[in-house]
Short mmCIF file of C-alpha atoms in Angstrom, two decimals:
data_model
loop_
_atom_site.label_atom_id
_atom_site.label_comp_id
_atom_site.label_asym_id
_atom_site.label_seq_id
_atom_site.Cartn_x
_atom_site.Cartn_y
_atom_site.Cartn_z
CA UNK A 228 -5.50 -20.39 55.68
CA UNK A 229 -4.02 -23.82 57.16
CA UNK A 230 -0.46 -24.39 57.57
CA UNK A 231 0.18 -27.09 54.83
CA UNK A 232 3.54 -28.32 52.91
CA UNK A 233 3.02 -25.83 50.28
CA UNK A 234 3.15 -23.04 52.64
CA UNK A 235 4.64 -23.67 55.78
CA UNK A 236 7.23 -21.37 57.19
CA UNK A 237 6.20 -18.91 54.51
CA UNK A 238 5.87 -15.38 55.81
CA UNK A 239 2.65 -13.36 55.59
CA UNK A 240 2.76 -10.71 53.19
CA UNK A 241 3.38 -7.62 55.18
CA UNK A 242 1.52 -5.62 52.63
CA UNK A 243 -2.01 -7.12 53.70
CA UNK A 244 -1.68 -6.20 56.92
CA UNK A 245 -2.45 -8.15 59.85
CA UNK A 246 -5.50 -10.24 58.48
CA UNK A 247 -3.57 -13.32 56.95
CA UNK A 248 -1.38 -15.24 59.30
CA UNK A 249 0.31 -17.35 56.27
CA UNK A 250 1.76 -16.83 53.38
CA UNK A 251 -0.19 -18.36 50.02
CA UNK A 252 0.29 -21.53 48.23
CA UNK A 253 3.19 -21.52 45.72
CA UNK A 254 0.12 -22.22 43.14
CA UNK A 255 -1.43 -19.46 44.72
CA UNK A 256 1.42 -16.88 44.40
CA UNK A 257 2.29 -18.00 40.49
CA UNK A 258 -1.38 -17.12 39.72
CA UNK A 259 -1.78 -13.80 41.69
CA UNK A 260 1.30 -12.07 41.01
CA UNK A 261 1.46 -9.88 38.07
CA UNK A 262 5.21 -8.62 38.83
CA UNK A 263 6.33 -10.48 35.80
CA UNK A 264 4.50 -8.00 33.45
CA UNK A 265 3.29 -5.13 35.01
CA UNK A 266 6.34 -4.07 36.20
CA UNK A 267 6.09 -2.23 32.71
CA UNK A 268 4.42 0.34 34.56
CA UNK A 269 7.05 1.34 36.58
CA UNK A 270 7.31 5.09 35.91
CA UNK A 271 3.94 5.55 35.74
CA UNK A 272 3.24 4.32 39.15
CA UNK A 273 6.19 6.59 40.54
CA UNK A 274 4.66 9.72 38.42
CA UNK A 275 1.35 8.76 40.23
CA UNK A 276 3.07 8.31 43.53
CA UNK A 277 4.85 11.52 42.87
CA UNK A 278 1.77 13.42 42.56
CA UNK A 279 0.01 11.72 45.71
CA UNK A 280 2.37 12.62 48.46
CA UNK A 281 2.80 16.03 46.70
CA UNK A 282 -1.38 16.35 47.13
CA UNK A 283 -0.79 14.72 50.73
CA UNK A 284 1.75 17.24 51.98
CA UNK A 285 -0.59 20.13 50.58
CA UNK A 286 -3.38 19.04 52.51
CA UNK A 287 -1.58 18.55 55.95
CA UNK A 288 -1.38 14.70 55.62
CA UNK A 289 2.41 14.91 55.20
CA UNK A 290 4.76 16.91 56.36
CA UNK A 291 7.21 18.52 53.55
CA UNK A 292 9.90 16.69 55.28
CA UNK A 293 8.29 13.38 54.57
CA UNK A 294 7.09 14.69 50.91
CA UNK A 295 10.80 15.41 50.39
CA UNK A 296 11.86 12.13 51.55
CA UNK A 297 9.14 10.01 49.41
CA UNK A 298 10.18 12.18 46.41
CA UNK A 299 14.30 11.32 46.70
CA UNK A 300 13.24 7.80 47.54
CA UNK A 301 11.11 7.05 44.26
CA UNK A 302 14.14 9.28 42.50
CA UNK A 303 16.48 6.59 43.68
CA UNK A 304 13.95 3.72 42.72
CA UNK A 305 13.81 5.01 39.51
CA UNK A 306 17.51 4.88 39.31
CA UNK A 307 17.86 1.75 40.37
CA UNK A 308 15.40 0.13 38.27
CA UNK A 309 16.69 2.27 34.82
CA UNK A 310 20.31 0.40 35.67
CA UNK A 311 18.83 -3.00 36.28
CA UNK A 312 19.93 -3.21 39.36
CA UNK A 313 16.19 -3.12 40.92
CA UNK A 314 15.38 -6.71 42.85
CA UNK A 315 11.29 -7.36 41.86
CA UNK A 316 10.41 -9.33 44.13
CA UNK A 317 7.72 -11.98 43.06
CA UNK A 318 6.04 -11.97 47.01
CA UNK A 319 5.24 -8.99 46.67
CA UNK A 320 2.48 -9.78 43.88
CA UNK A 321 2.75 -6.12 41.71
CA UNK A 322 4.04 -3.09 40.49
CA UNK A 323 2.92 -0.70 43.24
CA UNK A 324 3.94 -3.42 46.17
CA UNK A 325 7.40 -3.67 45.15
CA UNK A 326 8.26 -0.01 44.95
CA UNK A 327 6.39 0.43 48.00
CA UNK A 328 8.32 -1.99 49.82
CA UNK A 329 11.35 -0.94 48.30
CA UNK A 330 10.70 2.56 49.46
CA UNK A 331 10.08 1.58 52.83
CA UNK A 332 13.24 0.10 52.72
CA UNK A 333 15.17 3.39 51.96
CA UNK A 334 13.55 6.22 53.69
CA UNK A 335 11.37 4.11 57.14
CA UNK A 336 8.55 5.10 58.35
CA UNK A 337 7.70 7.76 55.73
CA UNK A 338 7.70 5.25 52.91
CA UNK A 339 4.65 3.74 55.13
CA UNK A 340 2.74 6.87 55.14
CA UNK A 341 2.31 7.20 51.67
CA UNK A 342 -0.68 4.70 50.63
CA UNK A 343 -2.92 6.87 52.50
CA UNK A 344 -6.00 7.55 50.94
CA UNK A 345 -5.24 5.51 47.81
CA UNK A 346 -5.73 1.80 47.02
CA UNK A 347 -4.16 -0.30 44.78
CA UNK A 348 -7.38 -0.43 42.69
CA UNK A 349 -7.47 3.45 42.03
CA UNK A 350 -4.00 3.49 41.99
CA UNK A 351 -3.54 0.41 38.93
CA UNK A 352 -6.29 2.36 37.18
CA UNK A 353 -4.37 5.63 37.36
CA UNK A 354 -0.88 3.59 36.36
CA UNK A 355 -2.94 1.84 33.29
CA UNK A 356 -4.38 5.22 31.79
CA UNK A 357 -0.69 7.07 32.11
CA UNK A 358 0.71 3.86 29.98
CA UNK A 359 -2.04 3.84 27.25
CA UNK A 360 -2.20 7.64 26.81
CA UNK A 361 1.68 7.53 26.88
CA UNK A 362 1.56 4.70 24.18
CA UNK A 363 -1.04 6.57 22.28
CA UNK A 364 1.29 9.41 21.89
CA UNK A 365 4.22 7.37 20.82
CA UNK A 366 1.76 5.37 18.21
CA UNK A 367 0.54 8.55 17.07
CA UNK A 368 3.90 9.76 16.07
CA UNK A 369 4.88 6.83 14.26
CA UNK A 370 0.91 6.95 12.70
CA UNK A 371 2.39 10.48 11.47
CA UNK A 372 5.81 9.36 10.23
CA UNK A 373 4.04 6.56 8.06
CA UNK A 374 1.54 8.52 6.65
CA UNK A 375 4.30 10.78 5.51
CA UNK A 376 6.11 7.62 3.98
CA UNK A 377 3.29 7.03 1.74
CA UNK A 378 2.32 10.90 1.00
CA UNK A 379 6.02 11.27 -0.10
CA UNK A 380 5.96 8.59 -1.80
CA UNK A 381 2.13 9.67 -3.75
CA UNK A 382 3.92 13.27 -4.50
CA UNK A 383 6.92 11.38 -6.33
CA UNK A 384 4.24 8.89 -8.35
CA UNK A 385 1.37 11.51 -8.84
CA UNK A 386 1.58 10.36 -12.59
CA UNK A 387 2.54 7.13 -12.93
CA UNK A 388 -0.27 4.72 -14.10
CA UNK A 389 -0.77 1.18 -12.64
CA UNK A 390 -3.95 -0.86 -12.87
CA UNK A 391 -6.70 -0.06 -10.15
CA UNK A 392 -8.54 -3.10 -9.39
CA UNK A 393 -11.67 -4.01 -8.00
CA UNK A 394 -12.14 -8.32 -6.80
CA UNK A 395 -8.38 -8.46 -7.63
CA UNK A 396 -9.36 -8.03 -11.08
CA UNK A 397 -8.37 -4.87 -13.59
CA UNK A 398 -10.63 -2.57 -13.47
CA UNK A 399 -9.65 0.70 -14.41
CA UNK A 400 -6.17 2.93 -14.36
CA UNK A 401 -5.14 4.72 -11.77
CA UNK A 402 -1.74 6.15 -10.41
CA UNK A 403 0.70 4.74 -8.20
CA UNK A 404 0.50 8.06 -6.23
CA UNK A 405 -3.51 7.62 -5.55
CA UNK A 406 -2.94 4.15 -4.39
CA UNK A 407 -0.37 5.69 -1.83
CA UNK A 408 -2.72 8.04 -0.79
CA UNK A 409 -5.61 5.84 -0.27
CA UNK A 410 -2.88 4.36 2.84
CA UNK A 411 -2.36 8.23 3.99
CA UNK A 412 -6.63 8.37 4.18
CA UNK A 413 -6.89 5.08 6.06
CA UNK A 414 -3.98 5.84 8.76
CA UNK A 415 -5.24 9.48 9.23
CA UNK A 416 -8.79 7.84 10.39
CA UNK A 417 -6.49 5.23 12.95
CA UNK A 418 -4.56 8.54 14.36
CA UNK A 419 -7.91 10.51 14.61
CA UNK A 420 -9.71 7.28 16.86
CA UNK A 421 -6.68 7.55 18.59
CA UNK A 422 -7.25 11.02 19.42
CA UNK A 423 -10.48 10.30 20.60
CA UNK A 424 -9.34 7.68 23.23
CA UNK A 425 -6.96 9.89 24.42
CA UNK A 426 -9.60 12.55 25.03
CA UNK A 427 -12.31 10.04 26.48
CA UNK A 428 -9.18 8.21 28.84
CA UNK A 429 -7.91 11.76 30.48
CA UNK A 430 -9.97 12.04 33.12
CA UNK A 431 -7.87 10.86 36.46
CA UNK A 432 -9.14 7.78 38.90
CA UNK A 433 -6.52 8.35 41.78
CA UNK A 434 -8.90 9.60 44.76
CA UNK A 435 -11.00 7.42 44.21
CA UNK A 436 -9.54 4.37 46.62
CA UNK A 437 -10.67 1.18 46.76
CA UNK A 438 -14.43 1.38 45.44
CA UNK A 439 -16.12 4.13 47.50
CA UNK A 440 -13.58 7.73 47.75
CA UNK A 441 -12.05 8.47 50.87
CA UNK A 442 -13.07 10.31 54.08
CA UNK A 443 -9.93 12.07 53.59
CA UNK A 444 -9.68 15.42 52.61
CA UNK A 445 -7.87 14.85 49.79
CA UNK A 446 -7.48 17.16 46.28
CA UNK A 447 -8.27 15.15 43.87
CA UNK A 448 -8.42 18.29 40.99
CA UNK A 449 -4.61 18.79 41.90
CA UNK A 450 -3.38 15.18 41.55
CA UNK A 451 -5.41 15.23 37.72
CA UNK A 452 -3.38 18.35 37.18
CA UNK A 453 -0.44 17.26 38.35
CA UNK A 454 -0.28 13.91 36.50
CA UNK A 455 -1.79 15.96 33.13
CA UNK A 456 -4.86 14.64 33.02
CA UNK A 457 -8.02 17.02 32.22
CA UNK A 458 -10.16 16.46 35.50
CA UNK A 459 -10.49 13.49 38.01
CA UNK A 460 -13.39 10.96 37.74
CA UNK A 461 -16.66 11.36 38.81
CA UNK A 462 -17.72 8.32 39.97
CA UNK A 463 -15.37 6.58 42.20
CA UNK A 464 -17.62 2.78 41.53
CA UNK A 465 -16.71 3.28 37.65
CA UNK A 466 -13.55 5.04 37.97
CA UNK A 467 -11.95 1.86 39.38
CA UNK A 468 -13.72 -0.58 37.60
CA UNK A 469 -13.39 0.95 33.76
CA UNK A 470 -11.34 -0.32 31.30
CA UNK A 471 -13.18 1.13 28.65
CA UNK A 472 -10.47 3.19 27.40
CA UNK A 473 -8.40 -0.09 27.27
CA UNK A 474 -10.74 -1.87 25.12
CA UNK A 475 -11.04 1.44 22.89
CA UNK A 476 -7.77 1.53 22.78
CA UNK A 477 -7.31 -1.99 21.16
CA UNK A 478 -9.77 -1.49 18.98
CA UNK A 479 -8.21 1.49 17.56
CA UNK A 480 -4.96 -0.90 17.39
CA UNK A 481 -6.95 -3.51 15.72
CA UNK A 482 -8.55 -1.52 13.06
CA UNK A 483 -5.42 0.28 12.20
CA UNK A 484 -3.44 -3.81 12.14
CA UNK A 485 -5.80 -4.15 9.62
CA UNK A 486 -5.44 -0.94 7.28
CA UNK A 487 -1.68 -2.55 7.42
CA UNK A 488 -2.13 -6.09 6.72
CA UNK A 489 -4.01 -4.91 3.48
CA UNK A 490 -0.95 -2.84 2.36
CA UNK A 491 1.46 -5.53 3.45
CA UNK A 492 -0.76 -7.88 1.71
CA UNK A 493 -0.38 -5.62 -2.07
CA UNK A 494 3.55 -5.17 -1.00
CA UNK A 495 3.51 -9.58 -1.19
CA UNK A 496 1.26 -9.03 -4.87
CA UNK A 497 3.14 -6.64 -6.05
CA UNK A 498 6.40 -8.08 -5.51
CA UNK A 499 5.85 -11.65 -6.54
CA UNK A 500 7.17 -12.76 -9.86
CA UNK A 501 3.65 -12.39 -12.14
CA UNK A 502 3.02 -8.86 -11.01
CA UNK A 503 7.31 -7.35 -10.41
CA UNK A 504 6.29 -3.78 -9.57
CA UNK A 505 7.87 -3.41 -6.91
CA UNK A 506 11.22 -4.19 -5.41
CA UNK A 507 12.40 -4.38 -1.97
CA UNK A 508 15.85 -4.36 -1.33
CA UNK A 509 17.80 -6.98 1.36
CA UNK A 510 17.23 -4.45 4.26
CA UNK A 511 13.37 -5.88 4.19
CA UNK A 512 13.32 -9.09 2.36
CA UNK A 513 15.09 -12.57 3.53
CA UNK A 514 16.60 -15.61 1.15
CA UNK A 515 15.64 -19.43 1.09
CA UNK A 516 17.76 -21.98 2.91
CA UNK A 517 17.42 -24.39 -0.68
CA UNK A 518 16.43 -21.41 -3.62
CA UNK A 519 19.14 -19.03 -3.87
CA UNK A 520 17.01 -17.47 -6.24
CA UNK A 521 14.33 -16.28 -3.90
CA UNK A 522 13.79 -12.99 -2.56
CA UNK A 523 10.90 -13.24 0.18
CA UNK A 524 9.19 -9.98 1.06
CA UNK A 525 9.25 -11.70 4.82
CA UNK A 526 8.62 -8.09 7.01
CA UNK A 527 5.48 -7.50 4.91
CA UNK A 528 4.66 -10.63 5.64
CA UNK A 529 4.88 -10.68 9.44
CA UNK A 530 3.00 -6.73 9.18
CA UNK A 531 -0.02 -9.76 7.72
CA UNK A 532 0.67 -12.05 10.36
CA UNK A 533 0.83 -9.52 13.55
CA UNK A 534 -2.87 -8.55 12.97
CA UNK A 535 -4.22 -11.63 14.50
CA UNK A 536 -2.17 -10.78 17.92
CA UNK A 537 -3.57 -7.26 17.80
CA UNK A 538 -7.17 -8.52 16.96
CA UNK A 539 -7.13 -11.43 19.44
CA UNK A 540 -5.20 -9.12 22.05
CA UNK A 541 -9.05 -7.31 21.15
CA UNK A 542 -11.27 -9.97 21.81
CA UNK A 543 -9.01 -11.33 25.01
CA UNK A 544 -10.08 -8.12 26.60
CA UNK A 545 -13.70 -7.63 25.54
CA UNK A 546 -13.51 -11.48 26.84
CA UNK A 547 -12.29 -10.72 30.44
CA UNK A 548 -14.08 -7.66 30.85
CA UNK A 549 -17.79 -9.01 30.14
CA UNK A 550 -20.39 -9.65 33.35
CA UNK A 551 -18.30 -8.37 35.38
CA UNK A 552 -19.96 -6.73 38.40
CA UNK A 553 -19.07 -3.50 39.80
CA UNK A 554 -16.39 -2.80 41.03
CA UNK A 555 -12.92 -4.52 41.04
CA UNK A 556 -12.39 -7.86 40.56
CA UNK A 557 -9.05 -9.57 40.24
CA UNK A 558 -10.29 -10.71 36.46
CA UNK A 559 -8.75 -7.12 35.49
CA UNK A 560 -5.22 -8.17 36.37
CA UNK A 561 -5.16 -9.64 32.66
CA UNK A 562 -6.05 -6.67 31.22
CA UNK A 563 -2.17 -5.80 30.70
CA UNK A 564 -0.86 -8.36 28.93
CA UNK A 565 -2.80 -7.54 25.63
CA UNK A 566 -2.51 -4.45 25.76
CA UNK A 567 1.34 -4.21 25.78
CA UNK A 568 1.51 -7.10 23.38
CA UNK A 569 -0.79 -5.02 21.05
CA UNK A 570 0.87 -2.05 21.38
CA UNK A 571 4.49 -3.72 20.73
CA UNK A 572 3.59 -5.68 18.29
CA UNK A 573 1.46 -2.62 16.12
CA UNK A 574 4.60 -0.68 16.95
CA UNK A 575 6.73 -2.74 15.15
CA UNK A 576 4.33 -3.25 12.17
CA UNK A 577 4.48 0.37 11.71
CA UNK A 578 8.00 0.38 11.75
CA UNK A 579 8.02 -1.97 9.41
CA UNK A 580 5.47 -0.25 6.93
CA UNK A 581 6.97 2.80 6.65
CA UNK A 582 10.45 1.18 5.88
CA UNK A 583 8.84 -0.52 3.12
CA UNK A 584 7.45 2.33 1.99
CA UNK A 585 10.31 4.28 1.96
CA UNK A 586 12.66 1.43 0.90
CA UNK A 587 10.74 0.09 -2.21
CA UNK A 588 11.63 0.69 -5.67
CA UNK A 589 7.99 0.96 -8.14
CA UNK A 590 8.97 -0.48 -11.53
CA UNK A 591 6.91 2.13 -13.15
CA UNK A 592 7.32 0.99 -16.93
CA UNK A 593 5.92 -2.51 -15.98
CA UNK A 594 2.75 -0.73 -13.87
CA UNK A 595 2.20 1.74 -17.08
CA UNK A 596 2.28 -1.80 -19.06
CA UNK A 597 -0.29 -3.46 -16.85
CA UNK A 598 -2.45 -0.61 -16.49
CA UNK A 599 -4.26 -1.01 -19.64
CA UNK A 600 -4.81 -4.41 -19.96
CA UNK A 601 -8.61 -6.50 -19.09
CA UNK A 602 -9.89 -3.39 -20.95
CA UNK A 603 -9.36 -0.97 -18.15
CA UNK A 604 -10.67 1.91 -20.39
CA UNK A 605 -13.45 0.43 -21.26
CA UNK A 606 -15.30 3.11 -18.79
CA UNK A 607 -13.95 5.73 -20.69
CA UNK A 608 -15.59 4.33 -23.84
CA UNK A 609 -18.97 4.13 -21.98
CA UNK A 610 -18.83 7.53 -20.35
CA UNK A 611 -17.49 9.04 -23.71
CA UNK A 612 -21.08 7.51 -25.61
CA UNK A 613 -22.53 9.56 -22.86
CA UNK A 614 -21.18 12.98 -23.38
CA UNK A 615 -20.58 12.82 -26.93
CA UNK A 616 -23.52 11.22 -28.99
CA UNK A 617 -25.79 11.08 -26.05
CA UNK A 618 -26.57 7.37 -25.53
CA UNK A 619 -28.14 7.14 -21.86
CA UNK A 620 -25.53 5.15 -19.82
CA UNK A 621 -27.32 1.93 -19.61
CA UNK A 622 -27.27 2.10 -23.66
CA UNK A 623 -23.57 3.12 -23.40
CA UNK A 624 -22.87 0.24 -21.11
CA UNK A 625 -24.63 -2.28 -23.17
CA UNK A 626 -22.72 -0.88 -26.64
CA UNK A 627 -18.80 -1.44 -24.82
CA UNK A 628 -19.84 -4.66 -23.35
CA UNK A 629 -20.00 -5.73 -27.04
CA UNK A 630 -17.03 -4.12 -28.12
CA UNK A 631 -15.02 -5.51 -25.29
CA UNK A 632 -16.61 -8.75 -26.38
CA UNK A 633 -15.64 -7.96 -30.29
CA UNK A 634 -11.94 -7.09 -28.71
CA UNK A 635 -12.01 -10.11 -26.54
CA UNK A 636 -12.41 -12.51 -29.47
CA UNK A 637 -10.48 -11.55 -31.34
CA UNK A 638 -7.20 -11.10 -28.86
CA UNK A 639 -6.87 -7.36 -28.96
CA UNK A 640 -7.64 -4.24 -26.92
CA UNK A 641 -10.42 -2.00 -27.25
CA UNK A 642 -8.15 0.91 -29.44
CA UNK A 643 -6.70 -1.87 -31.52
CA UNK A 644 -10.58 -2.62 -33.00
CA UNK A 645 -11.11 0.03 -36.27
CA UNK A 646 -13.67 2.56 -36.38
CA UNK A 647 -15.42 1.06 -38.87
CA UNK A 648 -15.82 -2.09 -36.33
CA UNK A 649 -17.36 0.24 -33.48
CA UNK A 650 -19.32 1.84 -36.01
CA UNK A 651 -21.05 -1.49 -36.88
CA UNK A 652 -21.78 -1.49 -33.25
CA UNK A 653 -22.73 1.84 -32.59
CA UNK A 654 -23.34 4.54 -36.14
CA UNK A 655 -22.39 7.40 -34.03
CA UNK A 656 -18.92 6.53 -32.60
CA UNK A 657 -16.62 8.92 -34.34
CA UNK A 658 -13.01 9.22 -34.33
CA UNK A 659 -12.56 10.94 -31.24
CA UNK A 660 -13.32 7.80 -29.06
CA UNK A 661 -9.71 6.84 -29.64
CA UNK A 662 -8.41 10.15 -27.30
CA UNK A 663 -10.10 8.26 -24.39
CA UNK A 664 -9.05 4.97 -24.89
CA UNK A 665 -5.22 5.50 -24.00
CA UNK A 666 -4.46 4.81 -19.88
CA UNK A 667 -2.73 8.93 -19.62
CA UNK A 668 -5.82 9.95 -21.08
CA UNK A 669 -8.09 7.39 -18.61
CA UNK A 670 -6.65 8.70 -15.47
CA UNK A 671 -6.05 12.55 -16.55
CA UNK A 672 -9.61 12.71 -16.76
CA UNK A 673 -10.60 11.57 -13.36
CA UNK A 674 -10.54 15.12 -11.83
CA UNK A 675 -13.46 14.84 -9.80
CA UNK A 676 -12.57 15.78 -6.16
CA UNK A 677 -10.95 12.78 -4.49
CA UNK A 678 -10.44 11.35 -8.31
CA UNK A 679 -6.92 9.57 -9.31
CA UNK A 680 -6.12 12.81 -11.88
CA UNK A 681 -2.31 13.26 -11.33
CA UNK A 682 -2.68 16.62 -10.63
CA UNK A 683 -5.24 15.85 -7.96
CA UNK A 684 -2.72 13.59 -6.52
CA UNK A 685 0.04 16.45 -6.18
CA UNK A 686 -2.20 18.63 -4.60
CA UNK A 687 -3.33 16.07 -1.67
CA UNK A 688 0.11 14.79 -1.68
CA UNK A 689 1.28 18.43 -1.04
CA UNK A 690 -1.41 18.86 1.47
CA UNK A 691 -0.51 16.14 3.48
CA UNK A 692 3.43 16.80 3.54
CA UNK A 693 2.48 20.11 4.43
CA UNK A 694 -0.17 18.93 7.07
CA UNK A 695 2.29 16.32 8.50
CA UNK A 696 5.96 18.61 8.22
#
């Protein structure tokens, strides 16, 4: 590197050693340092560091007066960065470099002896998987405390009808409860792929240096132990160079944005003025600068609108991470950034959900009102013709498309037509049919396993209280 304007009189960075006699271009040092966001990592890379001189001084690379002195000093770091009072230092690019440094500062020459037998690339690797598996943990809680929102809320509404719909139009009755519960299925599936990520991530890359291992003798089984993780990494070319568990990771996020965006979506149906079945009080709603009237269901709203950072975060990753050769490349610095937006902002949107859930108020009367209507029993009519006179179900279907016709014309619903009308239709419709055609008796009668029966409903909903407690 030249002396130019740009860097003249600029120190070298003493982290690099002795190869670079200059410091880097101010260009140069906005692009390479990832200070301003990784210093999220922060505990994580003292936990790791923690666990390293620990290994070192078990294996004769330290003494235990140096391990001692390493552990006060990150101690103190970790103070000092808790109370703000921590100086990041943008020169010193990262993370690892700044505690380092800052380390070196307090305790000398023992602070230098540490990086041995580590690289930053083994060591970011082993920083990254500590965050995610600590995010996953705290995501899967909050999975939990949702799911539990909407199973509480399924065991209070086990019985009370609103219209099921299929295209957005009604199609047949179901209960509130069920549709709750349908949530409770969908977020158990986003805490189980979480699981799995969690079980594929803990396997531990420190050891594993730059690209290659180390010709130290170093434990690599205790540091994994140490730091909680279920072995080390058996392939030091891969163990640097995967972000796998990143990308799985924000795919579980994405997936899981989306089981909330629809529910956030039916929160802005169901509590716009045509539908009114639910209300949300002002803890989750905002007002109108100019309609004092309005009541905007604004947090479900933003659960909607946070799905495309969560997705994109997705595809930013998958984006960085493809044709890129073995091993590390500095491409992977901007593998962070998505992730912790995704994981804030899919944080918040289950925050969000499960104060909705728990906040809103089901107008119950005006669900039971809707659930009949577009001749949402007109299944039961068809599957009545089946078990009663017989008629094969494509005969059945054919016989209540006409009487939902007949009904149609005429402005009524299917129990308001006479018998003597459905028996001009069909001679062996009796008065029975009519026990079918009211929406208690539509959903009572779904009690097929997984079916919208209320009593159904109180038994998952009990299952999953119990499950979740």
């Amino acid at each position: 590197m030249t002396d130019t304007p740009e860097n003249a009189n600029k120190p070298a960075n003493m982290q690099w050693g002795g190869r670079f006699a200059g410091g880097p271009s101010a260009i140069m040092q906005d692009i390479n340092a990832s200070i301003g966001f990784d210093r999220k990592l922060w505990r994580q890379d003292i936990r790791g560091s923690r666990a390293h001189a620990a290994m070192l001084a078990t294996i004769g690379l330290l003494t235990r007066e140096d391990e001692h002195a390493i552990d006060a000093g990150l101690e103190g770091i970790a103070g000092e960065i808790e109370a703000g009072s921590f100086a990041f230092d943008v020169a010193l690019e990262d993370i690892h470099m700044n505690i380092e440094a800052r380390l070196t500062d307090r305790i000398g020459e023992a602070g230098k002896r540490l990086h041995t037998a580590r690289s930053r690339n083994d060591q970011v690797a082993t920083d990254f998987r500590l965050w995610v598996r600590d995010a996953i943990d705290g995501l899967s809680a909050q999975i939990a405390d949702t799911m539990q929102a909407l199973a509480r809320r399924a065991a209070d509404h086990a019985a009370d009808p609103m219209p099921g719909f299929t295209h957005l139009q009604t199609a047949q009755p179901v209960t509130f409860g069920h549709h709750m519960l349908a949530y409770v299925e969908m977020l158990d599936r986003d805490r189980g792929r979480l699981a799995d990520c969690r079980r594929r991530l803990n396997a531990c890359p420190l050891g594993s240096a730059a690209l290659a291992g180390t010709s130290f003798p170093i434990d690599r089984r205790m540091t994994a132990a140490a730091l909680g993780f279920d072995r080390p990494t058996s392939n030091s070319l891969d163990a640097v160079s995967d972000r796998d568990f990143a990308m799985e990771f924000l795919s579980a996020a994405a997936i899981s944005a989306v089981h909330l965006s629809r529910l956030a979506e039916e929160i802005v149906i169901w509590c716009s003025a045509p539908y009114r079945f639910i209300r949300l009080s002002d803890a989750f709603t905002t007002g109108s600068s100019i309609m004092p009237q309005k009541r905007n269901p604004d947090a479900a709203e933003l659960v909607r609108a946070k799905t495309g950072r969560v997705t994109g975060a997705l595809v930013a990753l998958l984006t960085v991470m493809k044709g890129l050769p073995l091993a590390y490349a500095k491409d992977m610095q901007e593998d962070k950034e998505p992730v912790f937006d995704a994981a804030e902002a899919w944080a918040l949107s289950l925050a969000a959900t499960a104060g909705m859930v728990r906040d809103m108020t089901p107008d119950t009367v005006r669900m039971r009102s809707f659930a009949g209507s577009g001749f949402a029993t007109a299944t039961d009519l068809a599957d009545w013709l089946v078990r009663v006179p017989r008629l094969p179900f494509r005969s059945a279907h054919h016989v209540t498309g006409r009487l939902v016709a007949m009904a149609e014309a005429r402005g009524i619903d299917l129990a308001e037509l006479s018998l003597a009308d459905m028996q001009g239709v069909e001679p062996g419709i009796t008065a029975d049919i009519f026990s079918v055609l009211t929406v208690e008796a539509s959903v009572a009668s779904r009690t097929s396993y997984g079916g919208t029966a209320p009593a159904n409903v109180a038994e998952q909903a009990a299952r999953w209280l119990a499950v979740l407690a």
